[in-house]
CSV table of N, CA and C in Angstrom, one decimal:
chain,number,residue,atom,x,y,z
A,11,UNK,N,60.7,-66.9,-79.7
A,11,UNK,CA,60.0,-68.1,-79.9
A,11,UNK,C,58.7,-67.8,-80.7
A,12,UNK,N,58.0,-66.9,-80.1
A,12,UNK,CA,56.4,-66.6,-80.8
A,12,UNK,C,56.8,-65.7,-82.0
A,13,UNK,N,58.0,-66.1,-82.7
A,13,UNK,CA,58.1,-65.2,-84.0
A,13,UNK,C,58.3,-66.6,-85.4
A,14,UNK,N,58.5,-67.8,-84.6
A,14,UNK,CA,58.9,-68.5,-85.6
A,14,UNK,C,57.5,-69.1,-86.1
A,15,UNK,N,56.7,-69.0,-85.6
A,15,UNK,CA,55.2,-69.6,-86.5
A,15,UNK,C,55.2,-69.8,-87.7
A,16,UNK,N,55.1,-68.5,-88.8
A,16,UNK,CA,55.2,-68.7,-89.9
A,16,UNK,C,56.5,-69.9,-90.8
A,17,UNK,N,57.4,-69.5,-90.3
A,17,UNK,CA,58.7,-70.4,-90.7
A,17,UNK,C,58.3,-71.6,-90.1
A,18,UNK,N,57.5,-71.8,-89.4
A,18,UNK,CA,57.2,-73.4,-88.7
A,18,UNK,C,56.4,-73.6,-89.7
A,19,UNK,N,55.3,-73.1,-89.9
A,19,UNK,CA,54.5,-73.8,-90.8
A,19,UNK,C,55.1,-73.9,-92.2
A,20,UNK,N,55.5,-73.0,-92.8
A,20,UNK,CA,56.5,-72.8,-93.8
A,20,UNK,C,57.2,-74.5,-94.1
A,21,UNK,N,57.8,-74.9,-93.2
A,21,UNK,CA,59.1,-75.9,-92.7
A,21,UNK,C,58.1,-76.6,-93.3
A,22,UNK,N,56.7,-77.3,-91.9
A,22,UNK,CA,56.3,-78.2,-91.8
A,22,UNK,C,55.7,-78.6,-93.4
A,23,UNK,N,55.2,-77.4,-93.9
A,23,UNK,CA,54.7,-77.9,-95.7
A,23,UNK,C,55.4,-78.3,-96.8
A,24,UNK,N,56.6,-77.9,-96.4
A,24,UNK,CA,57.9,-78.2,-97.2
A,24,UNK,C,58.4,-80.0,-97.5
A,25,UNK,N,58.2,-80.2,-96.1
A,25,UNK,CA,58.7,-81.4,-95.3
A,25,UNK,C,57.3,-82.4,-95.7
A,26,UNK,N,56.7,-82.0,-95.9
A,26,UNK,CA,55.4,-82.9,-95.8
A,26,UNK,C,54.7,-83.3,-97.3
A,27,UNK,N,55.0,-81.8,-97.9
A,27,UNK,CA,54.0,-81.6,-99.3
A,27,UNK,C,52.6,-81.9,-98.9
A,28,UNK,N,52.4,-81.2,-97.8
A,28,UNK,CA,50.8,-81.1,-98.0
A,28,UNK,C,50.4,-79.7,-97.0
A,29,UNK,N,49.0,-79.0,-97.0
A,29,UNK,CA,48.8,-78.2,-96.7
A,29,UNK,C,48.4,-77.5,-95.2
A,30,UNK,N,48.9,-77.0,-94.4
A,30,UNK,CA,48.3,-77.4,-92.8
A,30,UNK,C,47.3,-76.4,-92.8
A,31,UNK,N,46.6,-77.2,-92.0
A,31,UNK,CA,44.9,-77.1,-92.2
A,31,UNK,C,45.0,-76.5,-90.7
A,32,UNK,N,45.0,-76.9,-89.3
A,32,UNK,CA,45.3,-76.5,-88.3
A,32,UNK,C,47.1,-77.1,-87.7
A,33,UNK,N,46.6,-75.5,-86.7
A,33,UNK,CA,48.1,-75.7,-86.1
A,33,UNK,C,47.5,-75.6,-84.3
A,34,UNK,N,48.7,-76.2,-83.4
A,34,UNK,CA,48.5,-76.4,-82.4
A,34,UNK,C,49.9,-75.0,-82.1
A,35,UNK,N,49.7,-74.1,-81.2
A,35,UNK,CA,51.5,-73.5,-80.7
A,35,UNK,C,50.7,-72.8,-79.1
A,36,UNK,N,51.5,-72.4,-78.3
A,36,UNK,CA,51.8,-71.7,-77.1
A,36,UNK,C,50.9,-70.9,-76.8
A,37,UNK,N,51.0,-70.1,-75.4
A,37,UNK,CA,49.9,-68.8,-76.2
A,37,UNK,C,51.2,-67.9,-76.4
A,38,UNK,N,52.3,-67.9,-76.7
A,38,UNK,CA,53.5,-66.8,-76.9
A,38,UNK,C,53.3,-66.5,-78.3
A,39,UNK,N,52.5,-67.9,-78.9
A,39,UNK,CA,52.7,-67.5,-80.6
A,39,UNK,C,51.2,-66.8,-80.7
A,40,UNK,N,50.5,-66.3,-79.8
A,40,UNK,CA,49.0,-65.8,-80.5
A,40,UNK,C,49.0,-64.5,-80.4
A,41,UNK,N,50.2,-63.7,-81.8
A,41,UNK,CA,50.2,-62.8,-82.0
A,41,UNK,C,49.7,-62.1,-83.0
A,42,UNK,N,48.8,-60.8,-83.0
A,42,UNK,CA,48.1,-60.2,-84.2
A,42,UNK,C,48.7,-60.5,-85.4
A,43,UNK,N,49.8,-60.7,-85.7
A,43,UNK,CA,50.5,-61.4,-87.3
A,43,UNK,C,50.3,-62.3,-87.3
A,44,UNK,N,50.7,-63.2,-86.2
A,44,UNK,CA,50.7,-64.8,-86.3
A,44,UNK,C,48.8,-65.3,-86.6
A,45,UNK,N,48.2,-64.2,-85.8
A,45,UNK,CA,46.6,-64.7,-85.9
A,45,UNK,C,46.1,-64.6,-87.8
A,46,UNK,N,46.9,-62.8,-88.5
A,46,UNK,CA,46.6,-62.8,-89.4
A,46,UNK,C,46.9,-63.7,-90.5
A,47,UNK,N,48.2,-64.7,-90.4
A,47,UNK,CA,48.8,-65.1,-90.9
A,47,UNK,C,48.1,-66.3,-91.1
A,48,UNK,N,47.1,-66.6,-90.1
A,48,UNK,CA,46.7,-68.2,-89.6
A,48,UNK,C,45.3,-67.7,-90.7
A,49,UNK,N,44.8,-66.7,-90.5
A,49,UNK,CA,43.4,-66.5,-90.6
A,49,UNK,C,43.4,-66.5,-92.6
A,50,UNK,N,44.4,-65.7,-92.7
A,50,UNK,CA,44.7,-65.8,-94.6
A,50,UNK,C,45.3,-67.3,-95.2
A,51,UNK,N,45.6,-68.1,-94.3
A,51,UNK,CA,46.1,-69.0,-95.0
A,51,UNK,C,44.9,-70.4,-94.5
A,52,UNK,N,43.8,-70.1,-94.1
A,52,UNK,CA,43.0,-70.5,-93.7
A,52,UNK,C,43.3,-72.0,-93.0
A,53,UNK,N,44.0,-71.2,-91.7
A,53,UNK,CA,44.4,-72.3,-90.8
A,53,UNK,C,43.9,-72.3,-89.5
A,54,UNK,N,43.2,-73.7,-89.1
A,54,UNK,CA,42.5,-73.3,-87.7
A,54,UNK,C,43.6,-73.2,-86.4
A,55,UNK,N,43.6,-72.4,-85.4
A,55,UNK,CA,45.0,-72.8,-84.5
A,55,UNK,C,43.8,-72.6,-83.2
A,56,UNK,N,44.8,-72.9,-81.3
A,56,UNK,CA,43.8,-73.1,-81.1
A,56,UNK,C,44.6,-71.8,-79.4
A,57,UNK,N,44.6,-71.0,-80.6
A,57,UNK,CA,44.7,-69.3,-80.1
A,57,UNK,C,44.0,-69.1,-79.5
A,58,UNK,N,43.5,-68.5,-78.3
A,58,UNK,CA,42.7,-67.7,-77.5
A,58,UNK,C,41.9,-66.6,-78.2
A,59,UNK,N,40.7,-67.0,-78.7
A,59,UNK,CA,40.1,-66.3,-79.0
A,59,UNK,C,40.1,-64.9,-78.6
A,60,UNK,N,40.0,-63.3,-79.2
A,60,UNK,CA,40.5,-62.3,-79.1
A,60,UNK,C,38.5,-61.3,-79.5
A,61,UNK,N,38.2,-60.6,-78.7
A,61,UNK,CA,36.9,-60.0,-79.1
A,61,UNK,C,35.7,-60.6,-78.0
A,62,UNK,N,34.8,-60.6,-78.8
A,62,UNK,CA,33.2,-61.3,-78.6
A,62,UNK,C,33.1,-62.4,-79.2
A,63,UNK,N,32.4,-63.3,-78.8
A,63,UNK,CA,32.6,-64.7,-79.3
A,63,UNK,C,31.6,-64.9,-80.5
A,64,UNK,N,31.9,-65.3,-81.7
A,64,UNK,CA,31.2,-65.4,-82.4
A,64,UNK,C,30.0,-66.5,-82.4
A,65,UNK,N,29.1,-66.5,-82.9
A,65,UNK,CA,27.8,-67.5,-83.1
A,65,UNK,C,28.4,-68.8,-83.5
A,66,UNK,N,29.3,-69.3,-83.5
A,66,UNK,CA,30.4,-71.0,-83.7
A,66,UNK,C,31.2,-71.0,-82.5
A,67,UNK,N,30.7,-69.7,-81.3
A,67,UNK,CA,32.6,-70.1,-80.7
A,67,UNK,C,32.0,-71.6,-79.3
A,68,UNK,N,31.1,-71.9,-79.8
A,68,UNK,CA,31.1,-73.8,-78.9
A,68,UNK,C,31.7,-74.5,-80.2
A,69,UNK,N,31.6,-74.7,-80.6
A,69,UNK,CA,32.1,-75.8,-81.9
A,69,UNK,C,33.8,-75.2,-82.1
A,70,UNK,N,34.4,-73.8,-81.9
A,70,UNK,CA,35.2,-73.7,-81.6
A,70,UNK,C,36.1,-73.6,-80.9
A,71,UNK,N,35.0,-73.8,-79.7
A,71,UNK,CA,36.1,-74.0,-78.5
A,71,UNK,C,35.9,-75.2,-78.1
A,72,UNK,N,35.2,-76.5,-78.9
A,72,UNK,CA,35.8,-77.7,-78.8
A,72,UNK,C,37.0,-78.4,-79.9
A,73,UNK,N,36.9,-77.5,-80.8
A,73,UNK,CA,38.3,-77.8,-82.0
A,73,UNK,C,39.7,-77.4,-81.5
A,74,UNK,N,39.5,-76.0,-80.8
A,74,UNK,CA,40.6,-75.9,-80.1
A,74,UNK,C,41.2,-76.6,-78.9
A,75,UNK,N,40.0,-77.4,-78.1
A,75,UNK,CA,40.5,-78.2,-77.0
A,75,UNK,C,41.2,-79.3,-77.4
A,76,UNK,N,40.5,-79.8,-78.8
A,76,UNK,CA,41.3,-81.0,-79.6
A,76,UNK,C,41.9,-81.0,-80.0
A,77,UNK,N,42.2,-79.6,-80.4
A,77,UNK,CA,43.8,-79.0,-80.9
A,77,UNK,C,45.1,-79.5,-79.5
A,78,UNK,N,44.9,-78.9,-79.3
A,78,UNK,CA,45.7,-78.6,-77.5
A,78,UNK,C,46.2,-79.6,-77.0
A,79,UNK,N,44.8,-80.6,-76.9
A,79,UNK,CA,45.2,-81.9,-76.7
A,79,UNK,C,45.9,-82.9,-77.1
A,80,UNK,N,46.1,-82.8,-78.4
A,80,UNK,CA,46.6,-83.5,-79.5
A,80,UNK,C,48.0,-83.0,-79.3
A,81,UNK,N,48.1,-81.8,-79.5
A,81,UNK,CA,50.1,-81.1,-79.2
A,81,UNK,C,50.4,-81.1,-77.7
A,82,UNK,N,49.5,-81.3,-76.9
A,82,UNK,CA,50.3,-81.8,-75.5
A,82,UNK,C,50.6,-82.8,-75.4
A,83,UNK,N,50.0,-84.1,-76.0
A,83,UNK,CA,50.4,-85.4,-75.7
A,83,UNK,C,51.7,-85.6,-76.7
A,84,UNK,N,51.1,-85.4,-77.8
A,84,UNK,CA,52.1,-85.1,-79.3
A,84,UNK,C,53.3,-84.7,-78.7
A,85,UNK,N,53.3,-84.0,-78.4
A,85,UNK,CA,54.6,-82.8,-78.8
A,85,UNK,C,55.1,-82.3,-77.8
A,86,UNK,N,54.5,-81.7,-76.8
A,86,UNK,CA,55.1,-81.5,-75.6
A,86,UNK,C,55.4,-82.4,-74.7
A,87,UNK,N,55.0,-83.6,-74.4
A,87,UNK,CA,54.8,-84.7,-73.7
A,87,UNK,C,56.9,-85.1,-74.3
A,88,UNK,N,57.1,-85.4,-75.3
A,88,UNK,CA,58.5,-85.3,-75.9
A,88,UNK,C,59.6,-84.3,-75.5
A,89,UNK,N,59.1,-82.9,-75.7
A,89,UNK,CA,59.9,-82.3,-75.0
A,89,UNK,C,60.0,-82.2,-73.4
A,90,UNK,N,59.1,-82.0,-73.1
A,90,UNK,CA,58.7,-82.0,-71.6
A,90,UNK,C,59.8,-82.9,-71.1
A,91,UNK,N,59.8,-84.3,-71.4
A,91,UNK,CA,60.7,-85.0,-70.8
A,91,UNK,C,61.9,-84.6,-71.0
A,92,UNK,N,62.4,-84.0,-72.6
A,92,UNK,CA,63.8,-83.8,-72.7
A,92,UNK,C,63.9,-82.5,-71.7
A,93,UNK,N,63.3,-81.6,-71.4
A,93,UNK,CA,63.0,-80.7,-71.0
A,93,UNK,C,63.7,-80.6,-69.4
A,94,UNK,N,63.0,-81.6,-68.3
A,94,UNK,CA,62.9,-81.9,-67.0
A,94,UNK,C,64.3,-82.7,-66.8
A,95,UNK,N,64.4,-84.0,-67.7
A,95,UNK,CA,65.7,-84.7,-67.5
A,95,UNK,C,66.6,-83.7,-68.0
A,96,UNK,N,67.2,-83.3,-68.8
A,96,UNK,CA,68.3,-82.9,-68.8
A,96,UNK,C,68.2,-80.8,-68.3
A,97,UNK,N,67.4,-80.4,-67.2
A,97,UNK,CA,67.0,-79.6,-67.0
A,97,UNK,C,67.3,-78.3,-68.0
A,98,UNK,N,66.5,-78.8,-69.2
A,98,UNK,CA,66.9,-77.4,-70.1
A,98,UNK,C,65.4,-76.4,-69.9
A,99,UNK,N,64.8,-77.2,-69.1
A,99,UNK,CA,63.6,-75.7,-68.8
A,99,UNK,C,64.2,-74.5,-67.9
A,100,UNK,N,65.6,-74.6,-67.4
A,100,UNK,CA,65.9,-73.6,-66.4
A,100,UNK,C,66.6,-72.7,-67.8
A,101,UNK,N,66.6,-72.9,-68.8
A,101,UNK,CA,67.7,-72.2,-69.6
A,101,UNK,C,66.3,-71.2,-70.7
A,102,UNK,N,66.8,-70.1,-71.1
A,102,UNK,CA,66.0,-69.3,-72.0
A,102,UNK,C,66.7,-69.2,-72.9
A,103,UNK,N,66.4,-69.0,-74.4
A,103,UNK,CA,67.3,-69.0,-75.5
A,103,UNK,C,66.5,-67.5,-75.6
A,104,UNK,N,67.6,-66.6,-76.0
A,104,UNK,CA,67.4,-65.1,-76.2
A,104,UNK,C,67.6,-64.4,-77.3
A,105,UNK,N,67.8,-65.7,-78.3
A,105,UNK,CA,68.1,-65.5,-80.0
A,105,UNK,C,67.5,-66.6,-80.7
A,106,UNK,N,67.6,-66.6,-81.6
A,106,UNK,CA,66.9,-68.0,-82.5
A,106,UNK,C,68.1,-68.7,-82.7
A,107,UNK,N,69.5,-67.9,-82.9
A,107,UNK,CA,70.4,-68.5,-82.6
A,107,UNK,C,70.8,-69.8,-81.7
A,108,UNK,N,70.5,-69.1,-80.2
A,108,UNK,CA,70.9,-70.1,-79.0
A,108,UNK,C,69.4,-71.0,-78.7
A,109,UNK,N,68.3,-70.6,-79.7
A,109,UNK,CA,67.2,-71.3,-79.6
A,109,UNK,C,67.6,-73.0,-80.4
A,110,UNK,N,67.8,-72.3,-81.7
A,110,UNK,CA,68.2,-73.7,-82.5
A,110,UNK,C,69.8,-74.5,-81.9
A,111,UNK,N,70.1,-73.8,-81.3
A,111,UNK,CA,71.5,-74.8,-80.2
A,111,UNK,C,70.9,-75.2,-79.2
A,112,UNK,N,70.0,-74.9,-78.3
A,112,UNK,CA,69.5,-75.7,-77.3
A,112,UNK,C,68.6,-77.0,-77.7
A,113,UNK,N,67.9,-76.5,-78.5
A,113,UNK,CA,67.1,-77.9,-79.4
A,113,UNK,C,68.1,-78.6,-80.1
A,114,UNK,N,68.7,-78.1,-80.6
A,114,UNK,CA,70.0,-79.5,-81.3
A,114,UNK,C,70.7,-80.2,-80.1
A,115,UNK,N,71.3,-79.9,-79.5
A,115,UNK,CA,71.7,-80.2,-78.3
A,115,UNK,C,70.7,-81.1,-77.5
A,116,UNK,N,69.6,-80.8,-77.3
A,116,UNK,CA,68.7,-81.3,-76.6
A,116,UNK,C,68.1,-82.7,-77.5
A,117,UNK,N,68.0,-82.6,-79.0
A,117,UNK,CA,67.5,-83.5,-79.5
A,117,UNK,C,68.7,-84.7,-79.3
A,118,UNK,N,70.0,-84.3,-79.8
A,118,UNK,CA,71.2,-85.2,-80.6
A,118,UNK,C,71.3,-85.7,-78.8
A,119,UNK,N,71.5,-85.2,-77.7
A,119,UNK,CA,71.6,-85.7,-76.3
A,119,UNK,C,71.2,-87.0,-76.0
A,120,UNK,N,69.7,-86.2,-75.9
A,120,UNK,CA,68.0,-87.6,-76.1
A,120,UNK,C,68.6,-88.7,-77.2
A,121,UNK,N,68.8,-88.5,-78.5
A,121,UNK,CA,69.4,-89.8,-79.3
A,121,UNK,C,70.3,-90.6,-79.1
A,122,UNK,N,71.6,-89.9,-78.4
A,122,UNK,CA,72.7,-90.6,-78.0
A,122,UNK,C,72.1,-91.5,-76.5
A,123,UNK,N,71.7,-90.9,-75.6
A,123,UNK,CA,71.0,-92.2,-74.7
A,123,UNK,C,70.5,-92.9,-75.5
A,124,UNK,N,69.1,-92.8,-76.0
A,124,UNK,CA,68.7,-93.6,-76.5
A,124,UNK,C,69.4,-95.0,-77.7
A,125,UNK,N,70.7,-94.8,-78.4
A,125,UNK,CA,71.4,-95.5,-78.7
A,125,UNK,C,72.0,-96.2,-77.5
A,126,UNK,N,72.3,-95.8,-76.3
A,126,UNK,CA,73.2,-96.0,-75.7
A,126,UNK,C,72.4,-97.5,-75.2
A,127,UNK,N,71.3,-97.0,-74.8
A,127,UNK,CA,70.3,-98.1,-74.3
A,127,UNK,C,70.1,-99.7,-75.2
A,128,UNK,N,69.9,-99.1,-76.3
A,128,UNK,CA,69.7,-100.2,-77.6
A,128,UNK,C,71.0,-100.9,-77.9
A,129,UNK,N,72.1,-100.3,-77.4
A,129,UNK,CA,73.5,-101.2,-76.9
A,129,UNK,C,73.5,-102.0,-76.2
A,130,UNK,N,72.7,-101.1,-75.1
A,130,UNK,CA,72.9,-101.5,-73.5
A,130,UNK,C,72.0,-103.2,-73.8
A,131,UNK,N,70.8,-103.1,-74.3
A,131,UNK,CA,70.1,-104.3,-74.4
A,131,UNK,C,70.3,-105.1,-75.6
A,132,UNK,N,71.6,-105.0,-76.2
A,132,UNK,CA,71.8,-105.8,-77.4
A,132,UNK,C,71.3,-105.8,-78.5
A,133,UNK,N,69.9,-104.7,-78.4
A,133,UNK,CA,68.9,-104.5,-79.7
A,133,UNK,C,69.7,-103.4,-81.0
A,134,UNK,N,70.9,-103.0,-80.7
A,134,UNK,CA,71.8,-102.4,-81.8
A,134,UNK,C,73.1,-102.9,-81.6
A,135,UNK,N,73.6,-104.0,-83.0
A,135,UNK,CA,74.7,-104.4,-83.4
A,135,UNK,C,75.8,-103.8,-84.2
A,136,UNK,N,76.8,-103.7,-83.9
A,136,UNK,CA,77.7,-103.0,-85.1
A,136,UNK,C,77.6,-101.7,-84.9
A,137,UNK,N,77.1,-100.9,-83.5
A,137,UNK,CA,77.1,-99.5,-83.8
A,137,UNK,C,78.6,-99.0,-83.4
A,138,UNK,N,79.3,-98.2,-83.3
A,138,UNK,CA,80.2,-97.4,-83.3
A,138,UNK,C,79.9,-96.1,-82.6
């Protein structure tokens, strides 16, 4: 998991056409590449600072709280639930392989309820 950072941001600039400025990730991704990676492409993330704290590190350890915060409600708050309900936090993916099959599985799962529901209340016509 703490190897795909760069290919995430990679993805996400691709997908967006625009340039990420900060990143929010785990502390699994705050590794000396991932940090170098973040620091040359002048991206704020909200990594565990590593050393002595520099003469900014209050102003930076309020950017990183608002980092954090923003990808827990964001982002994990989303998975968390697919996570708990369909208990895929008991499962480890041990490849990127069975990483990218648990999240497709996990995503296309979550979508099929969620159609199933917009059936269920008449709010999708015609689905199949």
């Amino acid at each position: 998991e703490g190897t795909q950072f760069k290919n995430t941001i990679y993805k996400a600039q691709g997908l967006t056409k625009i340039k990420v400025k900060i990143a929010g990730a785990d502390a699994i991704y705050a590794t000396n590449k991932n940090r170098v990676f973040a620091t040359s492409n002048t991206i704020q993330t909200d990594f565990k600072p590593k050393g002595k704290p520099s003469k900014h590190h209050h102003q930076q350890k309020k950017l990183k709280a608002m980092i954090t915060k923003e990808r827990a409600s964001r982002l994990e708050g989303s998975f968390g639930k697919e996570k708990e309900h369909y208990h895929l936090k008991k499962i480890k993916a041990k490849t990127k392989a069975t990483e990218i099959l648990w999240i497709f599985f996990g995503i296309h799962t979550a979508n099929c309820l969620e159609i199933g529901r917009r059936m269920q209340q008449g709010s999708l016509e015609n689905v199949a």
